[in-house]
Amino acid sequence: MQKDICGAIKKKDNTECKNKPMKNGKCRFHGGLSTGPKDKEKHSESLKGNKNALSTGEYESISFDTLLEDEKELYGYAPNDTGKVLWGDMRLLLVRQRRISQLHTIAYSEVKKDYDRISQLENALSRINSRILELAREIREIDASKPMDQMGEGTPIHQLTEILGGSRNIRIKELELVERENRLSEREHRLEQREG
């Protein structure tokens, strides 16, 4: 036998809820179950690229279809002739490193700096860089058939070194630009104060 009213006790005034109950015996406000999204495809499409809970990006799920065009280009730079699984991990770490670097640049360029956030991002970058070095060692062990003196410019480890060096140089240039912009805005502010 189904009840005529919900019967849940309202917090507001400690009276019984008189709303019509659903199949489970409670109204939609007091425990009527959600049926979820009606169109599952639209729902999954809307979640693609959702960054609402993103903190540093260190543990962010990355799939190829959510990469930006320049990230796809970065992903394609890493050679794939040795240890395909390791190189796939390396590519993802390089993309992750780039995204965290961009977040760091944005946080550093803000007028009112959140130093806790900047420190959090720098720590995440350090951990990512450590993982990149670990992977580089593993890749080197796989490629250990070549003696170190025969490791030339075309080898995967040399290519990886080039990629990491380029990534670091880009980050340094971005930070220099941000610092230069900050100095200019500070000078402009001081000039305005003197004139005003």
PDB file of C-alpha atoms in Angstrom:
ATOM      1  CA  MET A   1       0.000   0.000   0.000  1.00  0.00           C
ATOM      2  CA  GLN A   2       1.468   3.356  -1.081  1.00  0.00           C
ATOM      3  CA  LYS A   3       1.343   6.420   1.188  1.00  0.00           C
ATOM      4  CA  ASP A   4      -0.631   9.518   0.187  1.00  0.00           C
ATOM      5  CA  ILE A   5       2.043  11.969   1.401  1.00  0.00           C
ATOM      6  CA  CYS A   6       5.841  11.955   1.595  1.00  0.00           C
ATOM      7  CA  GLY A   7       5.939  12.166   5.402  1.00  0.00           C
ATOM      8  CA  ALA A   8       9.560  13.321   5.688  1.00  0.00           C
ATOM      9  CA  ILE A   9      10.182  15.778   8.524  1.00  0.00           C
ATOM     10  CA  LYS A  10      11.111  19.201   7.146  1.00  0.00           C
ATOM     11  CA  LYS A  11      14.160  20.871   8.712  1.00  0.00           C
ATOM     12  CA  LYS A  12      12.648  24.302   8.361  1.00  0.00           C
ATOM     13  CA  ASP A  13       9.687  23.844  10.736  1.00  0.00           C
ATOM     14  CA  ASN A  14       9.759  20.170  11.875  1.00  0.00           C
ATOM     15  CA  THR A  15       6.465  19.352  10.169  1.00  0.00           C
ATOM     16  CA  GLU A  16       5.668  16.462   7.861  1.00  0.00           C
ATOM     17  CA  CYS A  17       6.111  16.993   4.129  1.00  0.00           C
ATOM     18  CA  LYS A  18       2.742  16.735   2.414  1.00  0.00           C
ATOM     19  CA  ASN A  19       4.023  16.412  -1.152  1.00  0.00           C
ATOM     20  CA  LYS A  20       2.918  13.513  -3.329  1.00  0.00           C
ATOM     21  CA  PRO A  21       5.371  10.604  -2.994  1.00  0.00           C
ATOM     22  CA  MET A  22       7.157   8.832  -5.843  1.00  0.00           C
ATOM     23  CA  LYS A  23       7.447   5.049  -6.186  1.00  0.00           C
ATOM     24  CA  ASN A  24      10.010   4.835  -3.388  1.00  0.00           C
ATOM     25  CA  GLY A  25       7.619   6.505  -0.904  1.00  0.00           C
ATOM     26  CA  LYS A  26       9.373   9.912  -0.741  1.00  0.00           C
ATOM     27  CA  CYS A  27       8.779  13.077  -2.762  1.00  0.00           C
ATOM     28  CA  ARG A  28      11.307  14.445  -5.219  1.00  0.00           C
ATOM     29  CA  PHE A  29      12.716  16.777  -2.555  1.00  0.00           C
ATOM     30  CA  HIS A  30      13.229  14.077   0.114  1.00  0.00           C
ATOM     31  CA  GLY A  31      14.726  11.102  -1.685  1.00  0.00           C
ATOM     32  CA  GLY A  32      13.067  10.630  -5.040  1.00  0.00           C
ATOM     33  CA  LEU A  33      15.826   9.000  -7.066  1.00  0.00           C
ATOM     34  CA  SER A  34      17.405  10.811  -9.998  1.00  0.00           C
ATOM     35  CA  THR A  35      17.060   8.963 -13.269  1.00  0.00           C
ATOM     36  CA  GLY A  36      20.273  10.556 -14.530  1.00  0.00           C
ATOM     37  CA  PRO A  37      20.756  12.246 -17.865  1.00  0.00           C
ATOM     38  CA  LYS A  38      18.240  11.255 -20.508  1.00  0.00           C
ATOM     39  CA  ASP A  39      20.704  11.344 -23.404  1.00  0.00           C
ATOM     40  CA  LYS A  40      23.906   9.564 -22.336  1.00  0.00           C
ATOM     41  CA  GLU A  41      25.826  10.649 -25.466  1.00  0.00           C
ATOM     42  CA  LYS A  42      25.102  14.344 -24.903  1.00  0.00           C
ATOM     43  CA  HIS A  43      26.078  13.966 -21.248  1.00  0.00           C
ATOM     44  CA  SER A  44      29.422  12.312 -22.047  1.00  0.00           C
ATOM     45  CA  GLU A  45      30.066  14.956 -24.728  1.00  0.00           C
ATOM     46  CA  SER A  46      29.399  17.750 -22.219  1.00  0.00           C
ATOM     47  CA  LEU A  47      31.935  16.270 -19.786  1.00  0.00           C
ATOM     48  CA  LYS A  48      34.695  16.211 -22.408  1.00  0.00           C
ATOM     49  CA  GLY A  49      37.336  18.753 -21.491  1.00  0.00           C
ATOM     50  CA  ASN A  50      35.665  19.591 -18.152  1.00  0.00           C
ATOM     51  CA  LYS A  51      38.330  21.144 -15.948  1.00  0.00           C
ATOM     52  CA  ASN A  52      36.181  22.214 -12.989  1.00  0.00           C
ATOM     53  CA  ALA A  53      38.023  20.051 -10.442  1.00  0.00           C
ATOM     54  CA  LEU A  54      41.472  20.523 -11.976  1.00  0.00           C
ATOM     55  CA  SER A  55      44.093  21.438  -9.406  1.00  0.00           C
ATOM     56  CA  THR A  56      47.587  21.199 -10.896  1.00  0.00           C
ATOM     57  CA  GLY A  57      46.875  18.885 -13.809  1.00  0.00           C
ATOM     58  CA  GLU A  58      49.447  16.393 -12.587  1.00  0.00           C
ATOM     59  CA  TYR A  59      46.918  13.553 -12.364  1.00  0.00           C
ATOM     60  CA  GLU A  60      44.544  14.774 -15.059  1.00  0.00           C
ATOM     61  CA  SER A  61      43.173  12.119 -17.408  1.00  0.00           C
ATOM     62  CA  ILE A  62      44.449  12.837 -20.896  1.00  0.00           C
ATOM     63  CA  SER A  63      43.151  11.224 -24.044  1.00  0.00           C
ATOM     64  CA  PHE A  64      44.233  12.039 -27.586  1.00  0.00           C
ATOM     65  CA  ASP A  65      40.808  13.375 -28.639  1.00  0.00           C
ATOM     66  CA  THR A  66      40.884  16.036 -25.873  1.00  0.00           C
ATOM     67  CA  LEU A  67      44.332  17.382 -26.812  1.00  0.00           C
ATOM     68  CA  LEU A  68      44.633  20.871 -28.279  1.00  0.00           C
ATOM     69  CA  GLU A  69      46.236  21.212 -31.698  1.00  0.00           C
ATOM     70  CA  ASP A  70      49.633  22.338 -30.363  1.00  0.00           C
ATOM     71  CA  GLU A  71      49.525  19.524 -27.779  1.00  0.00           C
ATOM     72  CA  LYS A  72      48.902  17.004 -30.571  1.00  0.00           C
ATOM     73  CA  GLU A  73      51.957  18.425 -32.300  1.00  0.00           C
ATOM     74  CA  LEU A  74      54.000  18.061 -29.090  1.00  0.00           C
ATOM     75  CA  TYR A  75      52.652  14.512 -28.697  1.00  0.00           C
ATOM     76  CA  GLY A  76      53.861  13.674 -32.190  1.00  0.00           C
ATOM     77  CA  TYR A  77      57.427  14.938 -31.579  1.00  0.00           C
ATOM     78  CA  ALA A  78      58.541  12.074 -29.375  1.00  0.00           C
ATOM     79  CA  PRO A  79      60.075   9.248 -31.410  1.00  0.00           C
ATOM     80  CA  ASN A  80      58.431   5.842 -31.127  1.00  0.00           C
ATOM     81  CA  ASP A  81      60.949   3.284 -32.310  1.00  0.00           C
ATOM     82  CA  THR A  82      61.948   1.965 -28.864  1.00  0.00           C
ATOM     83  CA  GLY A  83      59.618   0.839 -26.120  1.00  0.00           C
ATOM     84  CA  LYS A  84      56.321   2.084 -27.562  1.00  0.00           C
ATOM     85  CA  VAL A  85      54.584   1.966 -24.201  1.00  0.00           C
ATOM     86  CA  LEU A  86      57.312   4.018 -22.527  1.00  0.00           C
ATOM     87  CA  TRP A  87      57.271   6.549 -25.348  1.00  0.00           C
ATOM     88  CA  GLY A  88      53.479   6.830 -25.031  1.00  0.00           C
ATOM     89  CA  ASP A  89      53.918   7.565 -21.324  1.00  0.00           C
ATOM     90  CA  MET A  90      56.662  10.034 -22.183  1.00  0.00           C
ATOM     91  CA  ARG A  91      54.384  11.855 -24.614  1.00  0.00           C
ATOM     92  CA  LEU A  92      51.648  12.150 -22.011  1.00  0.00           C
ATOM     93  CA  LEU A  93      54.122  13.411 -19.415  1.00  0.00           C
ATOM     94  CA  LEU A  94      55.394  16.038 -21.852  1.00  0.00           C
ATOM     95  CA  VAL A  95      51.827  17.231 -22.495  1.00  0.00           C
ATOM     96  CA  ARG A  96      51.146  17.212 -18.737  1.00  0.00           C
ATOM     97  CA  GLN A  97      54.359  19.186 -18.136  1.00  0.00           C
ATOM     98  CA  ARG A  98      53.324  21.763 -20.736  1.00  0.00           C
ATOM     99  CA  ARG A  99      49.852  22.201 -19.239  1.00  0.00           C
ATOM    100  CA  ILE A 100      51.201  22.649 -15.717  1.00  0.00           C
ATOM    101  CA  SER A 101      53.781  25.127 -17.065  1.00  0.00           C
ATOM    102  CA  GLN A 102      50.975  27.136 -18.666  1.00  0.00           C
ATOM    103  CA  LEU A 103      48.995  27.151 -15.397  1.00  0.00           C
ATOM    104  CA  HIS A 104      52.172  28.265 -13.591  1.00  0.00           C
ATOM    105  CA  THR A 105      52.721  31.091 -16.091  1.00  0.00           C
ATOM    106  CA  ILE A 106      49.129  32.274 -15.647  1.00  0.00           C
ATOM    107  CA  ALA A 107      49.371  32.122 -11.843  1.00  0.00           C
ATOM    108  CA  TYR A 108      52.704  33.956 -11.918  1.00  0.00           C
ATOM    109  CA  SER A 109      51.397  36.683 -14.221  1.00  0.00           C
ATOM    110  CA  GLU A 110      48.458  37.635 -11.995  1.00  0.00           C
ATOM    111  CA  VAL A 111      48.747  41.010 -10.297  1.00  0.00           C
ATOM    112  CA  LYS A 112      47.832  39.589  -6.894  1.00  0.00           C
ATOM    113  CA  LYS A 113      49.929  36.443  -6.781  1.00  0.00           C
ATOM    114  CA  ASP A 114      48.709  33.342  -4.938  1.00  0.00           C
ATOM    115  CA  TYR A 115      52.071  32.045  -3.755  1.00  0.00           C
ATOM    116  CA  ASP A 116      50.559  28.845  -2.345  1.00  0.00           C
ATOM    117  CA  ARG A 117      49.146  28.036  -5.782  1.00  0.00           C
ATOM    118  CA  ILE A 118      52.449  28.900  -7.491  1.00  0.00           C
ATOM    119  CA  SER A 119      54.311  26.657  -5.037  1.00  0.00           C
ATOM    120  CA  GLN A 120      51.793  23.853  -5.596  1.00  0.00           C
ATOM    121  CA  LEU A 121      52.310  24.081  -9.367  1.00  0.00           C
ATOM    122  CA  GLU A 122      56.105  24.194  -9.015  1.00  0.00           C
ATOM    123  CA  ASN A 123      56.018  21.069  -6.833  1.00  0.00           C
ATOM    124  CA  ALA A 124      53.819  19.329  -9.409  1.00  0.00           C
ATOM    125  CA  LEU A 125      56.297  20.304 -12.151  1.00  0.00           C
ATOM    126  CA  SER A 126      59.148  18.869 -10.094  1.00  0.00           C
ATOM    127  CA  ARG A 127      57.314  15.563  -9.690  1.00  0.00           C
ATOM    128  CA  ILE A 128      56.516  15.432 -13.420  1.00  0.00           C
ATOM    129  CA  ASN A 129      60.147  16.179 -14.289  1.00  0.00           C
ATOM    130  CA  SER A 130      61.246  13.361 -11.946  1.00  0.00           C
ATOM    131  CA  ARG A 131      58.904  10.955 -13.717  1.00  0.00           C
ATOM    132  CA  ILE A 132      60.278  12.090 -17.095  1.00  0.00           C
ATOM    133  CA  LEU A 133      63.825  11.361 -15.894  1.00  0.00           C
ATOM    134  CA  GLU A 134      62.779   7.925 -14.608  1.00  0.00           C
ATOM    135  CA  LEU A 135      61.229   7.117 -17.973  1.00  0.00           C
ATOM    136  CA  ALA A 136      64.339   8.361 -19.764  1.00  0.00           C
ATOM    137  CA  ARG A 137      66.429   5.945 -17.667  1.00  0.00           C
ATOM    138  CA  GLU A 138      64.077   3.074 -18.493  1.00  0.00           C
ATOM    139  CA  ILE A 139      64.222   3.928 -22.181  1.00  0.00           C
ATOM    140  CA  ARG A 140      68.027   4.050 -21.950  1.00  0.00           C
ATOM    141  CA  GLU A 141      68.050   0.596 -20.341  1.00  0.00           C
ATOM    142  CA  ILE A 142      65.915  -0.775 -23.175  1.00  0.00           C
ATOM    143  CA  ASP A 143      68.273   0.826 -25.680  1.00  0.00           C
ATOM    144  CA  ALA A 144      71.337  -0.435 -23.760  1.00  0.00           C
ATOM    145  CA  SER A 145      72.466  -2.547 -26.692  1.00  0.00           C
ATOM    146  CA  LYS A 146      74.288   0.539 -27.974  1.00  0.00           C
ATOM    147  CA  PRO A 147      77.357   1.690 -26.050  1.00  0.00           C
ATOM    148  CA  MET A 148      77.194   5.241 -24.726  1.00  0.00           C
ATOM    149  CA  ASP A 149      79.890   6.473 -27.137  1.00  0.00           C
ATOM    150  CA  GLN A 150      77.774   5.324 -30.099  1.00  0.00           C
ATOM    151  CA  MET A 151      74.723   7.288 -28.976  1.00  0.00           C
ATOM    152  CA  GLY A 152      74.465   9.826 -31.766  1.00  0.00           C
ATOM    153  CA  GLU A 153      72.043  12.562 -32.723  1.00  0.00           C
ATOM    154  CA  GLY A 154      69.476  10.201 -34.258  1.00  0.00           C
ATOM    155  CA  THR A 155      69.007   8.056 -31.154  1.00  0.00           C
ATOM    156  CA  PRO A 156      65.820   8.252 -29.100  1.00  0.00           C
ATOM    157  CA  ILE A 157      67.604   9.393 -25.937  1.00  0.00           C
ATOM    158  CA  HIS A 158      69.245  12.284 -27.810  1.00  0.00           C
ATOM    159  CA  GLN A 159      65.886  13.249 -29.320  1.00  0.00           C
ATOM    160  CA  LEU A 160      64.325  13.153 -25.853  1.00  0.00           C
ATOM    161  CA  THR A 161      67.065  15.430 -24.513  1.00  0.00           C
ATOM    162  CA  GLU A 162      66.353  17.874 -27.351  1.00  0.00           C
ATOM    163  CA  ILE A 163      62.609  17.849 -26.587  1.00  0.00           C
ATOM    164  CA  LEU A 164      63.103  18.405 -22.851  1.00  0.00           C
ATOM    165  CA  GLY A 165      65.612  21.197 -23.469  1.00  0.00           C
ATOM    166  CA  GLY A 166      63.220  22.915 -25.879  1.00  0.00           C
ATOM    167  CA  SER A 167      60.358  22.609 -23.406  1.00  0.00           C
ATOM    168  CA  ARG A 168      62.474  24.121 -20.626  1.00  0.00           C
ATOM    169  CA  ASN A 169      63.617  27.006 -22.869  1.00  0.00           C
ATOM    170  CA  ILE A 170      60.018  27.827 -23.815  1.00  0.00           C
ATOM    171  CA  ARG A 171      59.025  27.914 -20.131  1.00  0.00           C
ATOM    172  CA  ILE A 172      61.957  30.172 -19.253  1.00  0.00           C
ATOM    173  CA  LYS A 173      61.052  32.582 -22.069  1.00  0.00           C
ATOM    174  CA  GLU A 174      57.400  32.661 -20.948  1.00  0.00           C
ATOM    175  CA  LEU A 175      58.431  33.494 -17.378  1.00  0.00           C
ATOM    176  CA  GLU A 176      60.828  36.213 -18.611  1.00  0.00           C
ATOM    177  CA  LEU A 177      58.009  37.792 -20.628  1.00  0.00           C
ATOM    178  CA  VAL A 178      55.678  37.718 -17.640  1.00  0.00           C
ATOM    179  CA  GLU A 179      58.329  39.322 -15.407  1.00  0.00           C
ATOM    180  CA  ARG A 180      58.988  42.006 -18.029  1.00  0.00           C
ATOM    181  CA  GLU A 181      55.256  42.767 -18.289  1.00  0.00           C
ATOM    182  CA  ASN A 182      54.990  42.968 -14.496  1.00  0.00           C
ATOM    183  CA  ARG A 183      57.908  45.404 -14.307  1.00  0.00           C
ATOM    184  CA  LEU A 184      56.367  47.584 -17.027  1.00  0.00           C
ATOM    185  CA  SER A 185      52.979  47.660 -15.316  1.00  0.00           C
ATOM    186  CA  GLU A 186      54.655  48.545 -11.996  1.00  0.00           C
ATOM    187  CA  ARG A 187      56.515  51.433 -13.686  1.00  0.00           C
ATOM    188  CA  GLU A 188      53.300  52.672 -15.287  1.00  0.00           C
ATOM    189  CA  HIS A 189      51.558  52.492 -11.918  1.00  0.00           C
ATOM    190  CA  ARG A 190      54.345  54.489 -10.235  1.00  0.00           C
ATOM    191  CA  LEU A 191      54.233  57.122 -13.009  1.00  0.00           C
ATOM    192  CA  GLU A 192      50.453  57.436 -12.614  1.00  0.00           C
ATOM    193  CA  GLN A 193      50.871  57.903  -8.858  1.00  0.00           C
ATOM    194  CA  ARG A 194      53.473  60.644  -9.367  1.00  0.00           C
ATOM    195  CA  GLU A 195      51.288  62.443 -11.904  1.00  0.00           C
ATOM    196  CA  GLY A 196      48.086  61.995  -9.887  1.00  0.00           C
TER     197      GLY A 196
END
